[in-house]
Structure formats: C-alpha cells, structure tokens
mmCIF file of C-alpha atoms and ligand atoms in Angstrom:
data_model
loop_
_atom_site.group_PDB
_atom_site.id
_atom_site.type_symbol
_atom_site.label_atom_id
_atom_site.label_comp_id
_atom_site.label_asym_id
_atom_site.label_seq_id
_atom_site.Cartn_x
_atom_site.Cartn_y
_atom_site.Cartn_z
ATOM 1 C CA MET A 1423 -42.057 1.756 -4.239
ATOM 2 C CA LYS A 1424 -39.386 3.923 -2.605
ATOM 3 C CA ILE A 1425 -35.908 4.073 -4.069
ATOM 4 C CA ILE A 1426 -32.880 6.070 -2.907
ATOM 5 C CA PHE A 1427 -30.245 7.734 -5.085
ATOM 6 C CA ALA A 1428 -27.132 7.720 -2.859
ATOM 7 C CA THR A 1429 -25.705 11.096 -3.846
ATOM 8 C CA HIS A 1430 -25.393 14.535 -2.296
ATOM 9 C CA ASN A 1431 -25.423 16.136 -5.756
ATOM 10 C CA LYS A 1432 -28.765 17.928 -6.336
ATOM 11 C CA HIS A 1433 -28.142 18.318 -10.089
ATOM 12 C CA LYS A 1434 -27.781 14.578 -10.494
ATOM 13 C CA ILE A 1435 -31.017 13.923 -8.595
ATOM 14 C CA GLU A 1436 -32.937 16.324 -10.845
ATOM 15 C CA GLU A 1437 -31.385 14.869 -14.011
ATOM 16 C CA VAL A 1438 -32.358 11.354 -12.960
ATOM 17 C CA ARG A 1439 -35.835 12.331 -11.736
ATOM 18 C CA HIS A 1440 -36.845 12.828 -15.399
ATOM 19 C CA LEU A 1441 -35.656 9.337 -16.297
ATOM 20 C CA VAL A 1442 -37.277 7.320 -13.503
ATOM 21 C CA ASP A 1443 -40.915 6.207 -13.878
ATOM 22 C CA LYS A 1444 -43.282 8.266 -11.713
ATOM 23 C CA ARG A 1445 -44.499 5.106 -9.981
ATOM 24 C CA PHE A 1446 -41.175 5.021 -8.116
ATOM 25 C CA MET A 1447 -40.741 7.477 -5.273
ATOM 26 C CA LEU A 1448 -37.196 8.770 -5.840
ATOM 27 C CA LEU A 1449 -35.560 9.873 -2.572
ATOM 28 C CA SER A 1450 -32.316 11.724 -1.995
ATOM 29 C CA LEU A 1451 -30.028 11.293 1.011
ATOM 30 C CA GLN A 1452 -31.553 14.435 2.518
ATOM 31 C CA HIS A 1453 -35.020 12.835 2.437
ATOM 32 C CA VAL A 1454 -33.727 10.019 4.593
ATOM 33 C CA ASP A 1455 -31.721 12.363 6.817
ATOM 34 C CA LEU A 1456 -28.271 11.042 5.926
ATOM 35 C CA ALA A 1457 -25.954 14.022 5.667
ATOM 36 C CA GLU A 1458 -22.649 12.225 6.232
ATOM 37 C CA ASP A 1459 -20.129 11.751 3.431
ATOM 38 C CA ILE A 1460 -19.971 8.228 2.045
ATOM 39 C CA PRO A 1461 -16.364 7.037 1.653
ATOM 40 C CA GLU A 1462 -15.126 6.499 -1.926
ATOM 41 C CA ASP A 1463 -11.787 4.889 -1.207
ATOM 42 C CA TYR A 1464 -11.701 1.991 -3.632
ATOM 43 C CA GLN A 1465 -9.555 1.440 -6.739
ATOM 44 C CA THR A 1466 -12.397 0.810 -9.218
ATOM 45 C CA LEU A 1467 -15.631 2.556 -10.205
ATOM 46 C CA GLU A 1468 -17.511 -0.710 -9.599
ATOM 47 C CA GLU A 1469 -16.295 -1.089 -5.997
ATOM 48 C CA ASN A 1470 -16.995 2.567 -5.161
ATOM 49 C CA ALA A 1471 -20.538 2.506 -6.571
ATOM 50 C CA LEU A 1472 -21.351 -0.811 -4.900
ATOM 51 C CA PHE A 1473 -19.972 0.304 -1.549
ATOM 52 C CA LYS A 1474 -22.086 3.499 -1.590
ATOM 53 C CA ALA A 1475 -25.286 1.666 -2.515
ATOM 54 C CA LYS A 1476 -24.725 -1.083 0.093
ATOM 55 C CA PHE A 1477 -23.822 1.440 2.794
ATOM 56 C CA ILE A 1478 -27.129 3.282 2.395
ATOM 57 C CA PHE A 1479 -29.216 0.135 1.870
ATOM 58 C CA GLN A 1480 -27.847 -1.322 5.110
ATOM 59 C CA LYS A 1481 -28.784 1.835 7.005
ATOM 60 C CA THR A 1482 -32.272 2.272 5.540
ATOM 61 C CA GLY A 1483 -33.513 -1.067 4.171
ATOM 62 C CA ILE A 1484 -34.727 0.898 1.121
ATOM 63 C CA PRO A 1485 -33.570 -0.178 -2.389
ATOM 64 C CA THR A 1486 -30.631 2.098 -3.246
ATOM 65 C CA PHE A 1487 -28.528 2.969 -6.281
ATOM 66 C CA ALA A 1488 -25.262 4.888 -6.543
ATOM 67 C CA ASP A 1489 -23.074 5.958 -9.451
ATOM 68 C CA ASP A 1490 -19.400 6.586 -10.045
ATOM 69 C CA THR A 1491 -17.772 8.018 -13.168
ATOM 70 C CA GLY A 1492 -14.242 8.296 -14.500
ATOM 71 C CA LEU A 1493 -12.404 9.616 -17.553
ATOM 72 C CA GLU A 1494 -10.213 6.800 -18.908
ATOM 73 C CA ILE A 1495 -7.363 7.868 -21.207
ATOM 74 C CA ALA A 1496 -5.705 5.103 -23.236
ATOM 75 C CA ALA A 1497 -2.199 6.649 -23.341
ATOM 76 C CA LEU A 1498 -2.287 7.098 -19.544
ATOM 77 C CA ASN A 1499 -3.202 3.470 -18.801
ATOM 78 C CA ASN A 1500 -6.815 4.516 -18.192
ATOM 79 C CA ARG A 1501 -5.955 7.246 -15.698
ATOM 80 C CA PRO A 1502 -7.389 9.429 -14.204
ATOM 81 C CA GLY A 1503 -10.225 6.840 -14.043
ATOM 82 C CA VAL A 1504 -11.551 6.367 -10.551
ATOM 83 C CA PHE A 1505 -9.362 9.301 -9.394
ATOM 84 C CA SER A 1506 -10.918 11.796 -11.871
ATOM 85 C CA ALA A 1507 -12.354 14.241 -9.324
ATOM 86 C CA ARG A 1508 -9.089 14.644 -7.394
ATOM 87 C CA TYR A 1509 -6.569 14.053 -10.187
ATOM 88 C CA ALA A 1510 -4.575 17.247 -9.560
ATOM 89 C CA GLY A 1511 -5.179 17.400 -5.809
ATOM 90 C CA LYS A 1512 -7.623 17.032 -2.956
ATOM 91 C CA ASN A 1513 -9.522 20.258 -3.653
ATOM 92 C CA LYS A 1514 -11.225 18.825 -6.789
ATOM 93 C CA ASN A 1515 -10.261 21.660 -9.153
ATOM 94 C CA ASP A 1516 -11.577 21.110 -12.699
ATOM 95 C CA GLN A 1517 -9.123 23.550 -14.339
ATOM 96 C CA ALA A 1518 -6.105 22.018 -12.602
ATOM 97 C CA ASN A 1519 -7.317 18.500 -13.487
ATOM 98 C CA MET A 1520 -7.608 19.405 -17.182
ATOM 99 C CA ASP A 1521 -4.227 21.185 -17.178
ATOM 100 C CA LYS A 1522 -2.612 18.081 -15.741
ATOM 101 C CA VAL A 1523 -4.141 15.857 -18.451
ATOM 102 C CA LEU A 1524 -3.138 18.256 -21.261
ATOM 103 C CA LYS A 1525 0.410 18.382 -19.928
ATOM 104 C CA GLU A 1526 0.651 14.596 -19.678
ATOM 105 C CA LEU A 1527 -0.639 14.232 -23.235
ATOM 106 C CA LYS A 1528 1.637 16.900 -24.681
ATOM 107 C CA ASN A 1529 3.115 15.507 -27.912
ATOM 108 C CA ALA A 1530 1.024 12.315 -27.571
ATOM 109 C CA ASP A 1531 -0.373 10.999 -30.862
ATOM 110 C CA ASN A 1532 -2.791 8.651 -29.163
ATOM 111 C CA ARG A 1533 -5.443 10.889 -27.550
ATOM 112 C CA LEU A 1534 -8.195 8.249 -27.318
ATOM 113 C CA ALA A 1535 -10.323 8.451 -24.192
ATOM 114 C CA ARG A 1536 -13.703 7.453 -22.819
ATOM 115 C CA PHE A 1537 -16.021 8.423 -20.025
ATOM 116 C CA ARG A 1538 -17.356 5.452 -18.105
ATOM 117 C CA THR A 1539 -20.201 5.469 -15.581
ATOM 118 C CA VAL A 1540 -21.054 2.553 -13.336
ATOM 119 C CA ILE A 1541 -24.353 2.383 -11.456
ATOM 120 C CA ALA A 1542 -24.759 -0.107 -8.619
ATOM 121 C CA PHE A 1543 -28.247 -1.069 -7.431
ATOM 122 C CA VAL A 1544 -28.801 -2.957 -4.171
ATOM 123 C CA TRP A 1545 -32.184 -4.261 -3.116
ATOM 124 C CA ASN A 1546 -33.683 -6.868 -0.798
ATOM 125 C CA ASP A 1547 -31.036 -8.757 1.107
ATOM 126 C CA GLY A 1548 -27.973 -9.468 -0.943
ATOM 127 C CA LYS A 1549 -29.421 -8.602 -4.344
ATOM 128 C CA GLU A 1550 -27.152 -6.362 -6.400
ATOM 129 C CA LYS A 1551 -26.643 -5.446 -10.050
ATOM 130 C CA LEU A 1552 -24.254 -3.201 -11.987
ATOM 131 C CA PHE A 1553 -24.998 -1.107 -15.103
ATOM 132 C CA GLU A 1554 -22.352 0.501 -17.321
ATOM 133 C CA GLY A 1555 -22.482 3.429 -19.745
ATOM 134 C CA ILE A 1556 -19.595 4.456 -22.005
ATOM 135 C CA VAL A 1557 -18.997 7.293 -24.454
ATOM 136 C CA ASN A 1558 -15.861 7.011 -26.587
ATOM 137 C CA GLY A 1559 -13.942 10.004 -27.848
ATOM 138 C CA LYS A 1560 -10.627 11.814 -27.698
ATOM 139 C CA ILE A 1561 -8.843 14.535 -25.735
ATOM 140 C CA GLY A 1562 -8.554 17.874 -27.552
ATOM 141 C CA LEU A 1563 -5.334 19.882 -27.775
ATOM 142 C CA VAL A 1564 -6.746 22.823 -25.773
ATOM 143 C CA LYS A 1565 -9.806 23.556 -23.592
ATOM 144 C CA LYS A 1566 -12.861 24.693 -25.558
ATOM 145 C CA GLY A 1567 -16.405 25.659 -24.523
ATOM 146 C CA LYS A 1568 -18.232 26.821 -21.405
ATOM 147 C CA GLN A 1569 -21.093 24.331 -20.889
ATOM 148 C CA GLY A 1570 -21.123 21.359 -18.572
ATOM 149 C CA PHE A 1571 -18.545 20.629 -15.901
ATOM 150 C CA GLY A 1572 -15.461 18.580 -15.061
ATOM 151 C CA TYR A 1573 -13.425 17.529 -18.092
ATOM 152 C CA ASP A 1574 -16.072 18.605 -20.649
ATOM 153 C CA PRO A 1575 -13.886 21.344 -22.288
ATOM 154 C CA ILE A 1576 -11.229 18.790 -23.341
ATOM 155 C CA PHE A 1577 -13.440 15.813 -24.312
ATOM 156 C CA ILE A 1578 -14.519 15.426 -27.960
ATOM 157 C CA PRO A 1579 -17.025 12.573 -28.331
ATOM 158 C CA ASP A 1580 -16.859 10.250 -31.380
ATOM 159 C CA GLY A 1581 -18.957 11.550 -34.279
ATOM 160 C CA TYR A 1582 -18.449 15.223 -33.348
ATOM 161 C CA ASN A 1583 -15.691 17.761 -33.826
ATOM 162 C CA ILE A 1584 -16.639 19.881 -30.814
ATOM 163 C CA THR A 1585 -16.136 19.239 -27.107
ATOM 164 C CA PHE A 1586 -18.879 18.329 -24.613
ATOM 165 C CA ALA A 1587 -18.512 21.883 -23.274
ATOM 166 C CA GLU A 1588 -19.337 23.368 -26.696
ATOM 167 C CA MET A 1589 -22.619 21.410 -27.016
ATOM 168 C CA PRO A 1590 -26.027 22.349 -25.687
ATOM 169 C CA LEU A 1591 -26.572 20.372 -22.482
ATOM 170 C CA ASP A 1592 -29.470 18.351 -23.926
ATOM 171 C CA VAL A 1593 -27.247 17.098 -26.763
ATOM 172 C CA LYS A 1594 -24.535 16.071 -24.312
ATOM 173 C CA ASN A 1595 -27.122 14.396 -22.071
ATOM 174 C CA SER A 1596 -28.575 12.426 -24.966
ATOM 175 C CA ILE A 1597 -25.220 10.700 -25.725
ATOM 176 C CA SER A 1598 -23.391 10.816 -22.402
ATOM 177 C CA HIS A 1599 -21.929 7.912 -20.434
ATOM 178 C CA ARG A 1600 -24.258 8.766 -17.543
ATOM 179 C CA SER A 1601 -27.447 8.787 -19.625
ATOM 180 C CA ARG A 1602 -26.444 5.491 -21.264
ATOM 181 C CA ALA A 1603 -25.934 3.843 -17.866
ATOM 182 C CA PHE A 1604 -29.154 5.331 -16.500
ATOM 183 C CA ARG A 1605 -31.218 4.156 -19.483
ATOM 184 C CA LYS A 1606 -30.024 0.580 -18.849
ATOM 185 C CA PHE A 1607 -30.798 0.928 -15.149
ATOM 186 C CA THR A 1608 -34.294 2.417 -15.556
ATOM 187 C CA SER A 1609 -35.286 -0.166 -18.147
ATOM 188 C CA PHE A 1610 -34.203 -2.884 -15.660
ATOM 189 C CA LEU A 1611 -36.253 -1.203 -12.895
ATOM 190 C CA ASN A 1612 -39.331 -1.064 -15.089
ATOM 191 C CA LYS A 1613 -39.039 -4.706 -16.155
ATOM 192 C CA GLU A 1614 -38.257 -6.014 -12.682
ATOM 193 C CA PHE A 1615 -40.699 -3.985 -10.600
ATOM 194 C CA LEU A 1616 -43.395 -2.681 -12.964
ATOM 195 C CA ASN A 1617 -43.667 -5.800 -15.145
ATOM 196 C CA ASP A 1618 -42.881 -3.661 -18.148
ATOM 197 C CA LYS A 1619 -42.536 -5.924 -21.199
ATOM 198 C CA ALA A 1620 -40.940 -3.215 -23.376
HETATM 199 P P1 IMP B 676 -18.746 11.441 -10.291
HETATM 200 O O1 IMP B 676 -18.462 10.023 -9.953
HETATM 201 O O2 IMP B 676 -20.009 11.593 -11.100
HETATM 202 O O3 IMP B 676 -18.715 12.339 -9.091
HETATM 203 O O4 IMP B 676 -17.579 11.939 -11.266
HETATM 204 C C1 IMP B 676 -16.218 11.967 -10.850
HETATM 205 C C2 IMP B 676 -15.450 13.001 -11.649
HETATM 206 O O5 IMP B 676 -15.434 12.636 -13.037
HETATM 207 C C3 IMP B 676 -16.065 14.403 -11.624
HETATM 208 O O6 IMP B 676 -15.599 15.127 -10.525
HETATM 209 C C4 IMP B 676 -15.565 14.992 -12.933
HETATM 210 O O7 IMP B 676 -14.241 15.462 -12.788
HETATM 211 C C5 IMP B 676 -15.557 13.795 -13.853
HETATM 212 N N1 IMP B 676 -16.832 13.701 -14.613
HETATM 213 C C6 IMP B 676 -17.894 12.905 -14.350
HETATM 214 N N2 IMP B 676 -18.864 13.085 -15.256
HETATM 215 C C7 IMP B 676 -18.405 14.022 -16.120
HETATM 216 C C8 IMP B 676 -18.979 14.631 -17.275
HETATM 217 O O8 IMP B 676 -20.109 14.372 -17.704
HETATM 218 N N3 IMP B 676 -18.195 15.558 -17.887
HETATM 219 C C9 IMP B 676 -16.961 15.892 -17.453
HETATM 220 N N4 IMP B 676 -16.389 15.367 -16.382
HETATM 221 C C10 IMP B 676 -17.111 14.419 -15.714
#
C-alpha cells in the first residue's frame, strides 16, 4: 500500500522511514511530482496538518499524512505555538526566535513549556484521523548545546537537566513530541491496514 508524507523536509522523511512498516511504500512529495508549497495559514496545528494532508490526498487519491509542530509556553498563553517557525519574522531564523522567547520570559518565574506535534492522516473519501504527541518541559535561562534544530537549545524536557540540544539525537528522538505522535500513528496504521493485533 502506498502512503504519502506531505512534507518537503528530507530529514523528516528519513526519520519516519525507520518507523513505518516496510509493507507500506512511503512516498515523499517529490515522488509524486508535487513541488509546490502547501499553505499553512491556519490558527491551530490541527487545522494546518489536516489541510496539508487533505490537499495532497485530493490531488493524488493516495492515503496521505502531514504533521505540524509548535512550542507552547504557558506564561505566553501558549505562544509561539502554531507560529513557531516564523515567531521573530518571515525568514524563519532559529536564533532570533529563541532570543525573542528569552526576552519575553525575562524575569518570568513560570517557564513551563511543551512541544506538541499533530499528525493528520486522510484516506479513502472523507476518512481522517488526528494523532498527538507531547513532551513537557521548561525554557532554560540561556541557550545551551549544539545538537538538533529550532528551539532545542532552550528546551529542557521533564526528567532531565540538560536541553534537547545537549542530548545525543537518539535520546531526543526517543522522548520527543514527534516520535510520540508518530508511534501512535504507525501503530494505528499497522492495526488498520496490516491487521496487526499488537
Ligand atoms: P514543523 O511543523 O515541524 O515544521 O515545526 C515548526 C517549528 O517548530 C520549527 O520551525 C521549529 O522552530 C519548531 N520545532 C519543531 N520541532 C522541533 C524540535 O524538535 N526541536 C526544536 N524546535 C522544533
């Protein structure tokens, strides 16, 4: 069975390829010759992910999933949230995004935060399902570490006293929001389409 991951991000495709059962043929947007950008103009992670998956399913008729992630900071009313990539401006600059968060949290006692990933899966006509993965933690006082990407240098997950950017990538991947959402999604796929009883 063919299945499309509606992303242009090659790293994400490779990360997910390890998680999806080999009996599924995992396709990227390049495989199906769709180079155009998919709009992400909505106000929630759920709407963005669902729109992307539906957009590609409608064009191809092939079951499609899409993901969207945000960093939700309690003291900032869950901002940057769905606006995480462009928080400090259109050019998606990780350093500027982190600087903006650190400035907004200056002197804040409450530094609680979480990463949240939503995966939307659309198949057949009108069938759709959402999967969520969350990792709770807090925002550090300064940037630390060189691994990973995005907000990793300022995010300290619960149970650790180092940031995501200070951890080996496999440790981050084993507890991350994205891997939690993807484990729920792949176990659904296996049950629904491979009659996996596990
Ligand atoms: P996307 O929906 O996966 O493209 O994520 C949107 C934005 O959230 C990214 O541009 C990053 O700024 C941030 N983000 C997503 N996942 C992570 C992560 O694992 N670590 C740090 N930042 C992340």
